[in-house]
mmCIF file of C-alpha atoms in Angstrom:
data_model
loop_
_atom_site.group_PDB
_atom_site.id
_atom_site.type_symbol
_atom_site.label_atom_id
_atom_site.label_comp_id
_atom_site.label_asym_id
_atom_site.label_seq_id
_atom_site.Cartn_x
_atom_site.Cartn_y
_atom_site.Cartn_z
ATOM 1 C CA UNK Q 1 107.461 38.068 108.144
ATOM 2 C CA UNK Q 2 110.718 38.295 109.996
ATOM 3 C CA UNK Q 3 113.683 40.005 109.140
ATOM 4 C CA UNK Q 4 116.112 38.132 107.771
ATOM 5 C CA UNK Q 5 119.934 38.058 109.006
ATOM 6 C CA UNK Q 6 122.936 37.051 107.413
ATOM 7 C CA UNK Q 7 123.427 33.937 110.345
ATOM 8 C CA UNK Q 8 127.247 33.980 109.907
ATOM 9 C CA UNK Q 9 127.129 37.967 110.515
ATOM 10 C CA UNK Q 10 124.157 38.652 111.896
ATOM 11 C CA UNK Q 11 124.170 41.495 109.159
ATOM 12 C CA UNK Q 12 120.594 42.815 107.578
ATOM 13 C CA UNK Q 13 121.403 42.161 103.568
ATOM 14 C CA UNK Q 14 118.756 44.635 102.227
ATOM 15 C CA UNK Q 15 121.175 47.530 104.289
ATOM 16 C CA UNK Q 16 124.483 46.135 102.837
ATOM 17 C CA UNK Q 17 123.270 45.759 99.721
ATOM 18 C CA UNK Q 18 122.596 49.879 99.718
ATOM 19 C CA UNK Q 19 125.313 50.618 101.090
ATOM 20 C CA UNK Q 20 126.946 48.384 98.459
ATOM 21 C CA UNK Q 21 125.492 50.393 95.827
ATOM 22 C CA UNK Q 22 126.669 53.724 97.096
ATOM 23 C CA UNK Q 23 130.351 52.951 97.395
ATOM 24 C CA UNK Q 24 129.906 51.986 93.567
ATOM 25 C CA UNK Q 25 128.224 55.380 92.554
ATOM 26 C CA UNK Q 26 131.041 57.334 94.652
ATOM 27 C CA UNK Q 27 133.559 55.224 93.110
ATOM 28 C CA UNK Q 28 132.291 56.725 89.789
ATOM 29 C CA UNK Q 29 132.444 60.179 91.302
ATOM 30 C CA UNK Q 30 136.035 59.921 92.560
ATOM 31 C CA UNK Q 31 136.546 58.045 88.731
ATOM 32 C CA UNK Q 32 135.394 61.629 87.341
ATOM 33 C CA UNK Q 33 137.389 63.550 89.952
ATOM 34 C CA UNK Q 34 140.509 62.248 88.237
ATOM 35 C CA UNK Q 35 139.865 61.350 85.080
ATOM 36 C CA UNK Q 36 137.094 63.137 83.406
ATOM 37 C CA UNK Q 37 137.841 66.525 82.181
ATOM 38 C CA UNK Q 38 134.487 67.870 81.496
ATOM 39 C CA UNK Q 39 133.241 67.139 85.669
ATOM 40 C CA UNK Q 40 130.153 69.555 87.062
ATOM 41 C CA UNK Q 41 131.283 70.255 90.653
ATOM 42 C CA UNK Q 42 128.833 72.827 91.414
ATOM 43 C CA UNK Q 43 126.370 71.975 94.339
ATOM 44 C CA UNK Q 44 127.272 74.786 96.669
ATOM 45 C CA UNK Q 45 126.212 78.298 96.273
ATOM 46 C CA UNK Q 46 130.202 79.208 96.929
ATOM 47 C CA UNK Q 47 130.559 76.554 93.226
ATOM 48 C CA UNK Q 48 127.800 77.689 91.359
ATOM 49 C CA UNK Q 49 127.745 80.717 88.803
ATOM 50 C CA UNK Q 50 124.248 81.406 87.946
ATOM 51 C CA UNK Q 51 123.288 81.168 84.677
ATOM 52 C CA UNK Q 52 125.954 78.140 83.742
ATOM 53 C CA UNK Q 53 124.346 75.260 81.488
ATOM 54 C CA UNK Q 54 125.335 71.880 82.338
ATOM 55 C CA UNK Q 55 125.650 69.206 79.873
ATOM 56 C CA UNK Q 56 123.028 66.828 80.552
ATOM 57 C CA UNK Q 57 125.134 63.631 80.345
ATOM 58 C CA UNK Q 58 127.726 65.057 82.664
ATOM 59 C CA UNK Q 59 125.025 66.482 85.268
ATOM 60 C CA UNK Q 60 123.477 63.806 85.630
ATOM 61 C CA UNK Q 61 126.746 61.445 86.169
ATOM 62 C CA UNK Q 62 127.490 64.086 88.999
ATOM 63 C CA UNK Q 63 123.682 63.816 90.306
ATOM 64 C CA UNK Q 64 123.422 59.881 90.835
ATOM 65 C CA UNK Q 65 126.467 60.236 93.495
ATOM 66 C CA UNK Q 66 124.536 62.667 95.497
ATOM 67 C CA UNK Q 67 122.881 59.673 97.005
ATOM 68 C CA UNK Q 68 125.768 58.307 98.575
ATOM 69 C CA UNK Q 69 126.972 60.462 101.403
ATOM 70 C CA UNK Q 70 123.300 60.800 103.065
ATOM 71 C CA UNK Q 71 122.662 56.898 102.783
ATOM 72 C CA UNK Q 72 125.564 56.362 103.786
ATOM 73 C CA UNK Q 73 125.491 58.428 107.099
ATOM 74 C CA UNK Q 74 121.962 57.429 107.940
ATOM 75 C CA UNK Q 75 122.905 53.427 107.091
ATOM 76 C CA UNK Q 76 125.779 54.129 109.696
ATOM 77 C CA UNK Q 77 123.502 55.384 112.067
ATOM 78 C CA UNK Q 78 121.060 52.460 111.556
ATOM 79 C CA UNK Q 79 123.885 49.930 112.075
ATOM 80 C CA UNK Q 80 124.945 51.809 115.392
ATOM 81 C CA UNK Q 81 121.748 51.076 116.761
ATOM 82 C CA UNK Q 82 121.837 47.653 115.707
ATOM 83 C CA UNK Q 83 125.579 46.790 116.748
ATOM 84 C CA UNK Q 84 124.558 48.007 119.852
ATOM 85 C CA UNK Q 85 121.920 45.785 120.245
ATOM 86 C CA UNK Q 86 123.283 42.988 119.247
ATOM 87 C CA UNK Q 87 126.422 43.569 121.945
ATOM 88 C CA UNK Q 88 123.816 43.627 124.450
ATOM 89 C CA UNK Q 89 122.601 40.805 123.593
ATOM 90 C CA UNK Q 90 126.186 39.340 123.920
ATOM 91 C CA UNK Q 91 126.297 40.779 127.552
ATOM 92 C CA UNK Q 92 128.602 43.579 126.628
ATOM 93 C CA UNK Q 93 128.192 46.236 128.738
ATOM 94 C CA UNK Q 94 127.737 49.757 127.544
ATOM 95 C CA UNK Q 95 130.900 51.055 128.880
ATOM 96 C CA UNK Q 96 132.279 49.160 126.429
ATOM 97 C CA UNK Q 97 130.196 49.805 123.276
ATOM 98 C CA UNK Q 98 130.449 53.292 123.983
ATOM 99 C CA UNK Q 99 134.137 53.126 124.519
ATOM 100 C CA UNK Q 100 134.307 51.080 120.703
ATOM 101 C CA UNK Q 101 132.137 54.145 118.946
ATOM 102 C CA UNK Q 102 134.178 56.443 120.817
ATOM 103 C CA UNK Q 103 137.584 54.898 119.534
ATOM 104 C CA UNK Q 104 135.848 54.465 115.939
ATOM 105 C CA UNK Q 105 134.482 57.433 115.474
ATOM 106 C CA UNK Q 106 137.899 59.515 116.264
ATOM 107 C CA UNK Q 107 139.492 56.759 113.984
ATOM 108 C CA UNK Q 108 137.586 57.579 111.136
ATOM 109 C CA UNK Q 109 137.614 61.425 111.896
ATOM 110 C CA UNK Q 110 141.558 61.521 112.245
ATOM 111 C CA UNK Q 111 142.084 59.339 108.605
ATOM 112 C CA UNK Q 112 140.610 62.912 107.497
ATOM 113 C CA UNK Q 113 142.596 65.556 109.829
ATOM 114 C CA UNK Q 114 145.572 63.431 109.220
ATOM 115 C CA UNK Q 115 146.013 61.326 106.326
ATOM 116 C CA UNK Q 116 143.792 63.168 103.547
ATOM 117 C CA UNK Q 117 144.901 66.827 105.034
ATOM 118 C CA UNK Q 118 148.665 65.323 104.540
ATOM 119 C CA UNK Q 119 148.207 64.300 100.929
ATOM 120 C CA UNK Q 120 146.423 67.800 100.038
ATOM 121 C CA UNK Q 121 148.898 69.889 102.263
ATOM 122 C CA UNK Q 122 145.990 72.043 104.082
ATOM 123 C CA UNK Q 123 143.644 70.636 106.841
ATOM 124 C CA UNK Q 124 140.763 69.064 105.102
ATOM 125 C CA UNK Q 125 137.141 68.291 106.330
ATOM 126 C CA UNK Q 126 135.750 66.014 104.101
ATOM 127 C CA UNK Q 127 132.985 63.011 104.708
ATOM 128 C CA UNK Q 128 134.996 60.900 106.995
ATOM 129 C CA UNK Q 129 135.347 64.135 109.654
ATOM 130 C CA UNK Q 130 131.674 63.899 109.994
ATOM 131 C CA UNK Q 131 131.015 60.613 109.755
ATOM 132 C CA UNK Q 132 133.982 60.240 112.951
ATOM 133 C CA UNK Q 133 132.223 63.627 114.648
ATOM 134 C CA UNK Q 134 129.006 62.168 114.561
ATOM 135 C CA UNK Q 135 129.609 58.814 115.568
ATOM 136 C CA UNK Q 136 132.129 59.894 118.733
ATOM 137 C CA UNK Q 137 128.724 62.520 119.649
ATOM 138 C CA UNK Q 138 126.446 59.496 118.948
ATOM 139 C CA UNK Q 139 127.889 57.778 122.185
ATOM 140 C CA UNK Q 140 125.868 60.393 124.103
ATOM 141 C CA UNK Q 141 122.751 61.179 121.996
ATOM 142 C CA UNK Q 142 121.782 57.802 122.115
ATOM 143 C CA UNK Q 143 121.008 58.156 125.364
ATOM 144 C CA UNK Q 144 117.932 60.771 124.193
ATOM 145 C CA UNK Q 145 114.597 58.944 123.979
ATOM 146 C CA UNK Q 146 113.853 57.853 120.445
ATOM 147 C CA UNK Q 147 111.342 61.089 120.080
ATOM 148 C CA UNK Q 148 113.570 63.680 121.438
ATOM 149 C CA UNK Q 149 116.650 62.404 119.267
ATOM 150 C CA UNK Q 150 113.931 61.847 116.043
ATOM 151 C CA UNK Q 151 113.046 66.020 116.916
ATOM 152 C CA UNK Q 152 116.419 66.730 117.605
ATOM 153 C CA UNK Q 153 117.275 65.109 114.084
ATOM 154 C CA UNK Q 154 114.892 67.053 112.249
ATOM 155 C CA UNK Q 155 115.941 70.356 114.016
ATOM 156 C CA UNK Q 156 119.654 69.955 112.907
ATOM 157 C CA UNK Q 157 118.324 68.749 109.403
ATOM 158 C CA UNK Q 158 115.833 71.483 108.662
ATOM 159 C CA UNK Q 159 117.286 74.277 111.080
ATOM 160 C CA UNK Q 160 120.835 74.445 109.685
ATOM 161 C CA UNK Q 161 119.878 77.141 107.161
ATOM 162 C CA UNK Q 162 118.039 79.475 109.190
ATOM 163 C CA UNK Q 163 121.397 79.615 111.736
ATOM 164 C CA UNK Q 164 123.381 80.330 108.608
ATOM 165 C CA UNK Q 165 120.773 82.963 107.597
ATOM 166 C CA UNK Q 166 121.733 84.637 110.811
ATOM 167 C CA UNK Q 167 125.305 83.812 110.594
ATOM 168 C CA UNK Q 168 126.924 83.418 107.161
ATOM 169 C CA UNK Q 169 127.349 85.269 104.322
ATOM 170 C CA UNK Q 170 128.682 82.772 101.319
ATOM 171 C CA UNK Q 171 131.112 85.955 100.264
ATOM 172 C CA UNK Q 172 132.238 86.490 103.854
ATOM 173 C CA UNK Q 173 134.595 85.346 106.076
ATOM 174 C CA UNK Q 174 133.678 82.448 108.244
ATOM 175 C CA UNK Q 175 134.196 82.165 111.391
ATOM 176 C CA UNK Q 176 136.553 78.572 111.695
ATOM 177 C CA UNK Q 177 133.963 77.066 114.293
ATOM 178 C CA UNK Q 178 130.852 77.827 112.551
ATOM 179 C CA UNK Q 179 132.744 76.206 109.615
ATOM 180 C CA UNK Q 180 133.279 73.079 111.211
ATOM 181 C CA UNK Q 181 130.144 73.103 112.376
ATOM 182 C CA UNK Q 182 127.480 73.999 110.025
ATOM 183 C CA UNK Q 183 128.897 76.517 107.078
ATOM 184 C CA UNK Q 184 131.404 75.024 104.245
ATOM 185 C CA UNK Q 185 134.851 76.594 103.412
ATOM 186 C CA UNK Q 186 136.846 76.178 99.990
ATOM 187 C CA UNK Q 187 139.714 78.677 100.373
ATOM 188 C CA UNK Q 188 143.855 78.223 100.247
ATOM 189 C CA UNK Q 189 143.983 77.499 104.161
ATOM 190 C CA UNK Q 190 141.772 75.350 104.675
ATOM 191 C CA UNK Q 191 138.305 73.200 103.117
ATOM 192 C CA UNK Q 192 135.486 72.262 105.005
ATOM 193 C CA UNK Q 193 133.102 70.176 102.376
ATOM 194 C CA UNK Q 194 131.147 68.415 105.520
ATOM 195 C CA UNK Q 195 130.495 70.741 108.400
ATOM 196 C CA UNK Q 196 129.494 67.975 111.129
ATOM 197 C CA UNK Q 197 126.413 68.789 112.225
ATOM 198 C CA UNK Q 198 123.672 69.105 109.942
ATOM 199 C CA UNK Q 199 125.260 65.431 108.962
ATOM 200 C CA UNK Q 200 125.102 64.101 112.613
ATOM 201 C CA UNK Q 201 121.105 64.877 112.239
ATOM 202 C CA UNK Q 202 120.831 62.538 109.012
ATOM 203 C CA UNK Q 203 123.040 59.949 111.396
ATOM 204 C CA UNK Q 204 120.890 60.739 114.335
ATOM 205 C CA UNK Q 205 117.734 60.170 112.387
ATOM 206 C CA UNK Q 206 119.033 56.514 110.750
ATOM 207 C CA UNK Q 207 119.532 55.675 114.628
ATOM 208 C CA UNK Q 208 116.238 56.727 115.041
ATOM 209 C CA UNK Q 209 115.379 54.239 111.952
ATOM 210 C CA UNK Q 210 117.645 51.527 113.130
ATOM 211 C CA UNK Q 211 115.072 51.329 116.861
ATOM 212 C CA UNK Q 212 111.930 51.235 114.884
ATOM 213 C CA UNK Q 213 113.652 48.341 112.425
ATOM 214 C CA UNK Q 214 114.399 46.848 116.129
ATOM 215 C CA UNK Q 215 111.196 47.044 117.421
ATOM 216 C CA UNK Q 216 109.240 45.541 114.441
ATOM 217 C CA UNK Q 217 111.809 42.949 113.332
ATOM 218 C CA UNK Q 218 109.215 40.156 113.366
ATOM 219 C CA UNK Q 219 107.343 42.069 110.520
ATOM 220 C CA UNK Q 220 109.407 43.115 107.657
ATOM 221 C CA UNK Q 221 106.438 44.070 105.742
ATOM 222 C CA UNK Q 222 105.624 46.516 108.262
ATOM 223 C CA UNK Q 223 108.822 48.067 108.121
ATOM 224 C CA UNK Q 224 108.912 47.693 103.964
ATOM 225 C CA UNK Q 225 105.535 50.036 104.362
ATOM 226 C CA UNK Q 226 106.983 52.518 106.639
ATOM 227 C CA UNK Q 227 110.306 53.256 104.063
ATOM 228 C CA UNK Q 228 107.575 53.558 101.031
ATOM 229 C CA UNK Q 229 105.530 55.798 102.946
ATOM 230 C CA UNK Q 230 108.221 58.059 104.017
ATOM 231 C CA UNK Q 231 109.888 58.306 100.915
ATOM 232 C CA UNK Q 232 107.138 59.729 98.850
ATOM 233 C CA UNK Q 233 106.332 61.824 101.882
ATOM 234 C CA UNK Q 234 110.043 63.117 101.399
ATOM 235 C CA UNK Q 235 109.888 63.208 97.482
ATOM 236 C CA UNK Q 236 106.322 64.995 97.639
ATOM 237 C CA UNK Q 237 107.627 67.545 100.226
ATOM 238 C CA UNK Q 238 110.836 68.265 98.134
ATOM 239 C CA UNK Q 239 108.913 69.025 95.171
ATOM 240 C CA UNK Q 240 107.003 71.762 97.301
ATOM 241 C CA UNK Q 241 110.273 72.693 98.559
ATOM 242 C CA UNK Q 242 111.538 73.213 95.676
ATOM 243 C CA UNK Q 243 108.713 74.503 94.032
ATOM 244 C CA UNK Q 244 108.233 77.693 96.375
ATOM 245 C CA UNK Q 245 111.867 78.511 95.854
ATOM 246 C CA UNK Q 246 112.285 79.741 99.319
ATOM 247 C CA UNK Q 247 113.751 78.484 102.807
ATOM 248 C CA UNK Q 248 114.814 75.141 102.492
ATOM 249 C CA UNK Q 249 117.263 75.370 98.965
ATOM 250 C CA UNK Q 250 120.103 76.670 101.191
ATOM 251 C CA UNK Q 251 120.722 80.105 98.798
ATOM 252 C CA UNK Q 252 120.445 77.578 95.585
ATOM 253 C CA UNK Q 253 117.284 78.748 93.947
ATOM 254 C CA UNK Q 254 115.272 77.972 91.011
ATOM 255 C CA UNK Q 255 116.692 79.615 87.446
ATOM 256 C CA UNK Q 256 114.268 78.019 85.195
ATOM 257 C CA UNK Q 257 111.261 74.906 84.922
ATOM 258 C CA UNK Q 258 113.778 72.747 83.663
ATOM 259 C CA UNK Q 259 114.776 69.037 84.869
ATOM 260 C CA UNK Q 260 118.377 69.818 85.689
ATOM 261 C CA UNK Q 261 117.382 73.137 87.709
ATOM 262 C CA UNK Q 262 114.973 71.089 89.894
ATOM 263 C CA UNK Q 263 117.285 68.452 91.158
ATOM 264 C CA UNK Q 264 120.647 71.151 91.069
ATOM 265 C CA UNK Q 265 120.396 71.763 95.014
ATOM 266 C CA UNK Q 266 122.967 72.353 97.601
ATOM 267 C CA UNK Q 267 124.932 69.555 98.948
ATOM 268 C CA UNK Q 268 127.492 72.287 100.264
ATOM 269 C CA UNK Q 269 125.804 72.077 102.859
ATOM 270 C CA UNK Q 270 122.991 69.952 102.490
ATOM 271 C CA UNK Q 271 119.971 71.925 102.106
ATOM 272 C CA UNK Q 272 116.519 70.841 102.922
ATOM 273 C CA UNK Q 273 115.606 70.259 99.376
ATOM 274 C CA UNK Q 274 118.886 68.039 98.827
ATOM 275 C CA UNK Q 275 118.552 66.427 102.068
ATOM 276 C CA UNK Q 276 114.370 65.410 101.602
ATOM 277 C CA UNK Q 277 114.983 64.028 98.084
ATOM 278 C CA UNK Q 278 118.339 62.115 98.444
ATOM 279 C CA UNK Q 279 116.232 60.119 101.510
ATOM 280 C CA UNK Q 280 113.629 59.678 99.897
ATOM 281 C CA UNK Q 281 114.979 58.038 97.378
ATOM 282 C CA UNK Q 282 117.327 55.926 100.024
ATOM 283 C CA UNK Q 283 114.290 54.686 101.500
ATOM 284 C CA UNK Q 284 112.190 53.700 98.408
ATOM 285 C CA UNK Q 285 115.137 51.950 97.436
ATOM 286 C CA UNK Q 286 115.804 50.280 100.757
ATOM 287 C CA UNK Q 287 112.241 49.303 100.984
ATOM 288 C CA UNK Q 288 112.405 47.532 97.629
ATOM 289 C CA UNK Q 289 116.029 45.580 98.602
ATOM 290 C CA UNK Q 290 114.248 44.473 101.993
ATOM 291 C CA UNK Q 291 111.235 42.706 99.853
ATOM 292 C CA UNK Q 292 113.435 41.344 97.538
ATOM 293 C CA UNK Q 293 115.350 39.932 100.766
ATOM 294 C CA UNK Q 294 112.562 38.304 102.132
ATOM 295 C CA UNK Q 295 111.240 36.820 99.067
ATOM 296 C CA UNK Q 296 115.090 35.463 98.107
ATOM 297 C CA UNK Q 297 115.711 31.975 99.108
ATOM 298 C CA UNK Q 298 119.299 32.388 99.720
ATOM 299 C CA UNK Q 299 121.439 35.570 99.567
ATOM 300 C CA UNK Q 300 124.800 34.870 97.370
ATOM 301 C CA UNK Q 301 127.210 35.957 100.173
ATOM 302 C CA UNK Q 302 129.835 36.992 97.401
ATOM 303 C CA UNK Q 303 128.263 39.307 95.158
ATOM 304 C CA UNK Q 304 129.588 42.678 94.474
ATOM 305 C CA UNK Q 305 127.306 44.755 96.005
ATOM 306 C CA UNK Q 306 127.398 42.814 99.113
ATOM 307 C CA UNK Q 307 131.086 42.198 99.355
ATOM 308 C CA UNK Q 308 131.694 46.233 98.967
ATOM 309 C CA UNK Q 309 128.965 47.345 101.210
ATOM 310 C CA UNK Q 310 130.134 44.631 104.323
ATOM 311 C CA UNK Q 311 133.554 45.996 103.567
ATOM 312 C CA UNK Q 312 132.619 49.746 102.801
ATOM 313 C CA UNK Q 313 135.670 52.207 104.785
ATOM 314 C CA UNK Q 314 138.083 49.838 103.429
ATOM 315 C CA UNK Q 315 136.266 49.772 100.103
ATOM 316 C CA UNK Q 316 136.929 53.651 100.642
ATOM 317 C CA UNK Q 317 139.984 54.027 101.420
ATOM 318 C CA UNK Q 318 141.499 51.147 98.955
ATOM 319 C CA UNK Q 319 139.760 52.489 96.028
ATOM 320 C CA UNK Q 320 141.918 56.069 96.085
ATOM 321 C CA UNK Q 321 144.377 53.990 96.095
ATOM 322 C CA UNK Q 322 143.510 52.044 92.718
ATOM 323 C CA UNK Q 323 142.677 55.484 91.392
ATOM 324 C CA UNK Q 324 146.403 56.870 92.278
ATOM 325 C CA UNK Q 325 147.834 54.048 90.270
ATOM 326 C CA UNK Q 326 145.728 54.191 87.414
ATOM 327 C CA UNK Q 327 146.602 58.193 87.043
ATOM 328 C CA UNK Q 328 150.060 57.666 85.269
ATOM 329 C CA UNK Q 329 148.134 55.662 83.222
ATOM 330 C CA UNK Q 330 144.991 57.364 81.807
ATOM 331 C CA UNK Q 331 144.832 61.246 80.599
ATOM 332 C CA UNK Q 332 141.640 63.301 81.472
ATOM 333 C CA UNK Q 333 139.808 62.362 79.302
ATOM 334 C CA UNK Q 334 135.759 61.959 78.157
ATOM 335 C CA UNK Q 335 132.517 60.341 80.367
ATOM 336 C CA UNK Q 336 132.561 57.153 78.557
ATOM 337 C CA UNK Q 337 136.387 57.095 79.678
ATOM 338 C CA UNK Q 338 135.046 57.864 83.011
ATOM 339 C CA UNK Q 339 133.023 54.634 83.256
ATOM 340 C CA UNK Q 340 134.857 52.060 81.873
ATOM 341 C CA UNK Q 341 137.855 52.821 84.332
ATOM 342 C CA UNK Q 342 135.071 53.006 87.071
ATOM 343 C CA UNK Q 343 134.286 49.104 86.175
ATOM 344 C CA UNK Q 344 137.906 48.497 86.089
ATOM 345 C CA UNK Q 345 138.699 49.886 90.133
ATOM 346 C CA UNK Q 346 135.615 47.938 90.721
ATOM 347 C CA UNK Q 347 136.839 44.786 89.215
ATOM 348 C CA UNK Q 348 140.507 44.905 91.194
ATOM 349 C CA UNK Q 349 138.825 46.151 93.990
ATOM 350 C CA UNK Q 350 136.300 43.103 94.455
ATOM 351 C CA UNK Q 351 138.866 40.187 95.203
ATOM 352 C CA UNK Q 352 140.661 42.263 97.400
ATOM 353 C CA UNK Q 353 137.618 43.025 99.569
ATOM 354 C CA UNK Q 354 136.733 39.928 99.853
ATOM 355 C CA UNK Q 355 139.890 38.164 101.080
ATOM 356 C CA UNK Q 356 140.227 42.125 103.736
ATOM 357 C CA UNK Q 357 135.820 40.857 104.398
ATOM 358 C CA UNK Q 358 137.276 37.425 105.302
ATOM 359 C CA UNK Q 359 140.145 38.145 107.469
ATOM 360 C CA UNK Q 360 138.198 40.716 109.189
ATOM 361 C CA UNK Q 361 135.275 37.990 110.156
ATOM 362 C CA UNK Q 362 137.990 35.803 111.300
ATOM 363 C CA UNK Q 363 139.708 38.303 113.596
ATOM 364 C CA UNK Q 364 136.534 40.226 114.883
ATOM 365 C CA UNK Q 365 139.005 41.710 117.786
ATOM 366 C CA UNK Q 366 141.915 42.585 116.018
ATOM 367 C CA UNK Q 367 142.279 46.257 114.993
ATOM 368 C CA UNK Q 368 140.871 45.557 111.103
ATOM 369 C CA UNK Q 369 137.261 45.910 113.376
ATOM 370 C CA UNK Q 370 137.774 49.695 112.578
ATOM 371 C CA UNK Q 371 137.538 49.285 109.231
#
């Protein structure tokens, strides 16, 4: 069975669709950022105090946004190898494409250095710095053949902690280049909360991904297979991760047999542990959107998840914007709080991204591409 494309966009649905679905979970988190006064932010060894019970209710809030940052980066690899495929197919040569990611990425990176380090008055590296990083190094490492960049991937993934072993202490000073590189930094200077490159591996290995989903586009069953099989291969090998409480939790270890303590891992950086389970649940969850894709007659071009995940860095920016003019409005308050004001970005956000989704298809040249 074939792969089905959106034949006004040429867009895979199953992919928007997740990526849909995370800019909805992270609009909850940024909700909770603002709003809710009992927030966990404490997946980092430089967050956590050990020995600190969470409320279950909150944790958990705070845990089902941890999926959104690595899907997200692996989609965008995914769609780079796509987009690029596609433009060759147009005749574009690859002067240009690379020229495009190359402008895109340092786009993306400078709405970071620039705009968000303006509005918190210190340089800040947050998830649009490595998303930009990645992409503008992307231009090269897509050169690699798809088994050196798939090892190289898996070296950046699963090597980061044993450089920072070497290198960092989390109550030392870090060096600024290892902390835009690998090691996070929450001080009055400065914040680094995405160090580029253990990111660029989880982009490097959706571009990996996004050739095998190019190669075996006449059988999406195949490829449905492949995303089950890996994700309980990543879910199995995070339990034993976990379990031996060793290499691989990036400093966060075990404190007890409970629920809670088993999925509280490091996103700050992303650990091993974080990094295995967050994809493997990605790719279950892709795998199940891409049969429901094939087995739908038609795909409703207009609903929510769609609309925000075809529209997702203006969904990003946009919705910080919704959340700034709610603030006068709404105290910190309670997680039920939390939610409803959640729905009610989400419900001014969705007719505006669909009238930005429309002018955007209409100019494809124009500089709204970049969003």
């Amino acid at each position: 069975m074939t792969i089905p494309f959106d034949k006004s966009t040429q867009r895979i649905a199953a992919i928007d669709w997740l990526r849909g679905i995370v800019m909805i979970l992270m609009a909850l988190d940024h909700a909770s950022w603002y709003f809710n006064a009992n927030r966990i932010f404490a997946d980092s060894i430089l967050l956590y105090e050990p020995g600190v019970q969470f409320a279950t209710d909150q944790f958990l809030t705070r845990w089902i946004t941890h999926i959104c940052a690595p899907t997200f980066i692996f989609l965008a690899g995914t769609s780079i190898a796509i987009s690029n495929f596609q433009q060759r197919q147009q005749g574009i040569s690859d002067a240009i494409i690379d020229r495009e990611l190359l402008f895109r990425g340092a786009f993306i990176a400078l709405i970071d250095l620039c705009l968000f380090s303006l509005i918190s008055g210190k340089p800040i590296f947050q998830v649009l710095y490595a998303i930009g990083i990645s992409m503008m190094l992307m231009v090269y490492l897509q050169r690699l053949r798809i088994r050196m960049a798939f090892f190289l991937a898996l070296l950046l993934i699963a090597g980061s902690e044993l450089l920072l072993m070497m290198l960092w202490q989390p109550d030392g000073e870090v060096p600024f280049w290892l902390a835009i590189t690998f090691a996070p930094v929450f001080s009055e200077t400065y914040t680094v909360l995405y160090p580029a490159l253990p990111w660029l591996g989880i982009m490097l290995l959706g571009w990996v991904f996004g050739q095998r989903l190019l190669a075996t586009q006449s059988d999406s069953w195949a490829v449905d297979r492949l995303l089950m099989t890996i994700g309980w291969f990543m879910l199995t090998l995070f339990v034993v991760i976990r379990g031996l409480n060793g290499y691989g939790n990036m400093f966060m270890h075990l404190e007890g047999n409970t629920l809670i303590q088993w999925l509280h891992v490091s996103k700050y950086p992303p650990s091993l542990a974080y990094t295995l389970l967050e994809l493997g649940l990605m790719a279950i969850i892709l795998a199940l959107l891409m049969r429901l894709e094939s087995i739908k007659k038609a795909i409703n071009p207009n609903g929510p998840a769609l609309v925000f995940g075809q529209t997702a860095l203006f969904f990003y920016l946009a919705h910080f914007c919704v959340l700034l003019a709610l603030k006068p409005l709404f105290e910190r308050g309670n997680l039920e709080q939390t939610y409803w004001i959640t729905l009610l970005v989400l419900t001014i956000l969705y007719p505006i991204c669909r009238i930005y989704r429309a002018l955007k298809y209409r100019y494809p040249q124009s500089l709204l591409r970049f969003l």
